[in-house]
mmCIF file of C-alpha atoms in Angstrom:
data_model
loop_
_atom_site.group_PDB
_atom_site.id
_atom_site.type_symbol
_atom_site.label_atom_id
_atom_site.label_comp_id
_atom_site.label_asym_id
_atom_site.label_seq_id
_atom_site.Cartn_x
_atom_site.Cartn_y
_atom_site.Cartn_z
ATOM 1 C CA MET O 145 6.178 13.944 -20.404
ATOM 2 C CA ASP O 146 8.682 13.232 -17.356
ATOM 3 C CA LEU O 147 7.970 12.817 -14.418
ATOM 4 C CA ASN O 148 10.131 12.640 -11.123
ATOM 5 C CA VAL O 149 8.100 10.438 -9.545
ATOM 6 C CA THR O 150 9.037 9.054 -6.044
ATOM 7 C CA ASP O 151 7.918 6.670 -3.489
ATOM 8 C CA ASN O 152 6.271 7.745 -0.420
ATOM 9 C CA PRO O 153 5.739 4.394 1.885
ATOM 10 C CA ASP O 154 4.574 7.015 4.292
ATOM 11 C CA LYS O 155 1.550 7.393 2.968
ATOM 12 C CA LYS O 156 1.785 4.322 1.054
ATOM 13 C CA ARG O 157 1.655 6.102 -2.843
ATOM 14 C CA TYR O 158 3.847 6.946 -5.545
ATOM 15 C CA GLU O 159 3.567 10.282 -5.978
ATOM 16 C CA ALA O 160 4.975 13.062 -9.171
ATOM 17 C CA ASN O 161 4.592 17.238 -8.107
ATOM 18 C CA VAL O 162 3.758 19.046 -11.006
ATOM 19 C CA GLU O 163 3.071 22.288 -11.210
ATOM 20 C CA GLY O 164 2.848 22.722 -7.901
ATOM 21 C CA SER O 165 -0.136 19.816 -7.448
ATOM 22 C CA THR O 166 0.105 16.520 -6.188
ATOM 23 C CA ALA O 167 -0.499 13.095 -8.438
ATOM 24 C CA PHE O 168 0.392 10.103 -7.167
ATOM 25 C CA ILE O 169 -1.092 5.959 -6.866
ATOM 26 C CA GLU O 170 -1.711 4.766 -3.639
ATOM 27 C CA TYR O 171 -0.790 1.026 -3.138
ATOM 28 C CA ILE O 172 -0.822 -1.507 -0.910
ATOM 29 C CA LYS O 173 2.610 -4.107 -0.922
ATOM 30 C CA ALA O 174 2.257 -7.625 0.809
ATOM 31 C CA ASN O 175 4.614 -10.629 -0.055
ATOM 32 C CA ASP O 176 5.821 -9.989 -3.287
ATOM 33 C CA LYS O 177 2.492 -8.324 -4.413
ATOM 34 C CA ILE O 178 1.487 -4.471 -4.735
ATOM 35 C CA TYR O 179 -1.629 -3.510 -5.161
ATOM 36 C CA LEU O 180 -2.391 -0.571 -7.009
ATOM 37 C CA THR O 181 -5.592 1.143 -5.671
ATOM 38 C CA HIS O 182 -6.546 4.272 -6.821
ATOM 39 C CA THR O 183 -4.451 6.860 -8.923
ATOM 40 C CA GLU O 184 -4.739 10.388 -8.684
ATOM 41 C CA VAL O 185 -4.653 13.083 -10.907
ATOM 42 C CA PRO O 186 -6.146 17.170 -9.945
ATOM 43 C CA THR O 187 -8.235 18.695 -11.716
ATOM 44 C CA ALA O 188 -6.133 21.919 -12.740
ATOM 45 C CA LEU O 189 -3.727 18.815 -14.407
ATOM 46 C CA GLU O 190 -6.596 16.813 -16.265
ATOM 47 C CA GLY O 191 -5.742 15.884 -19.790
ATOM 48 C CA LYS O 192 -1.786 16.613 -19.843
ATOM 49 C CA GLY O 193 -1.342 12.828 -19.520
ATOM 50 C CA ILE O 194 0.524 12.914 -16.508
ATOM 51 C CA GLY O 195 -1.940 9.811 -15.033
ATOM 52 C CA SER O 196 -0.417 7.741 -17.808
ATOM 53 C CA SER O 197 3.274 8.758 -17.405
ATOM 54 C CA LEU O 198 2.754 8.464 -13.608
ATOM 55 C CA VAL O 199 1.608 4.734 -14.483
ATOM 56 C CA LEU O 200 4.437 4.441 -16.136
ATOM 57 C CA LYS O 201 6.958 5.462 -14.349
ATOM 58 C CA VAL O 202 5.142 3.360 -11.210
ATOM 59 C CA LEU O 203 5.099 -0.170 -13.489
ATOM 60 C CA GLU O 204 9.171 0.401 -13.690
ATOM 61 C CA ASP O 205 9.889 0.833 -10.279
ATOM 62 C CA VAL O 206 7.452 -2.664 -9.888
ATOM 63 C CA GLU O 207 9.437 -4.692 -12.352
ATOM 64 C CA ARG O 208 13.171 -3.469 -11.165
ATOM 65 C CA GLN O 209 11.583 -4.982 -7.854
ATOM 66 C CA ASP O 210 10.245 -7.758 -9.361
ATOM 67 C CA LEU O 211 6.875 -7.372 -7.532
ATOM 68 C CA THR O 212 3.355 -8.766 -9.042
ATOM 69 C CA LEU O 213 1.040 -6.439 -10.140
ATOM 70 C CA VAL O 214 -2.462 -6.126 -8.737
ATOM 71 C CA PRO O 215 -4.297 -3.552 -10.818
ATOM 72 C CA LEU O 216 -7.414 -2.337 -8.631
ATOM 73 C CA CYS O 217 -7.385 0.925 -9.747
ATOM 74 C CA PRO O 218 -9.544 1.589 -13.069
ATOM 75 C CA PHE O 219 -6.949 3.650 -14.326
ATOM 76 C CA VAL O 220 -4.390 1.789 -14.043
ATOM 77 C CA ALA O 221 -5.977 -1.564 -15.624
ATOM 78 C CA MET O 222 -6.952 0.663 -18.737
ATOM 79 C CA TYR O 223 -3.230 1.886 -19.112
ATOM 80 C CA LEU O 224 -2.537 -2.071 -19.350
ATOM 81 C CA LYS O 225 -4.872 -2.308 -21.852
ATOM 82 C CA LYS O 226 -3.889 -0.082 -23.976
ATOM 83 C CA HIS O 227 0.103 -0.809 -23.058
ATOM 84 C CA PRO O 228 -0.318 -5.006 -22.904
ATOM 85 C CA GLU O 229 3.828 -5.099 -23.119
ATOM 86 C CA TRP O 230 2.995 -3.860 -18.965
ATOM 87 C CA LYS O 231 0.831 -7.298 -18.717
ATOM 88 C CA LYS O 232 3.763 -9.181 -17.814
ATOM 89 C CA LEU O 233 3.829 -7.613 -14.688
ATOM 90 C CA VAL O 234 0.170 -8.807 -13.708
ATOM 91 C CA MET O 235 -0.387 -11.436 -11.134
ATOM 92 C CA LYS O 236 -1.576 -14.759 -12.821
ATOM 93 C CA GLY O 237 -5.149 -15.448 -12.904
ATOM 94 C CA ILE O 238 -6.262 -11.706 -13.234
ATOM 95 C CA ASN O 239 -7.576 -10.512 -16.828
ATOM 96 C CA ILE O 240 -7.597 -7.731 -17.999
ATOM 97 C CA GLU O 241 -10.146 -6.901 -21.228
#
């Protein structure tokens, strides 16, 4: 699924509007780090791959901005487990198993 994901710095989250609902990943940016704290996909949209597509788009943006990722959200951590090629963005010392 190709989502149009936008950064909404006022709300401190990345957002994707899908079928009239908003899926999002909340974050905290500090210095050169980004802490992904919470992923939310509306119930009506669950099971369609929207959360994974959203994480992918956010990781691409994190890489583009050359930020260090601190994945505090369990969904993001699970995505990184399944897609180890993105672990290069994760802060040293954080173990995702």
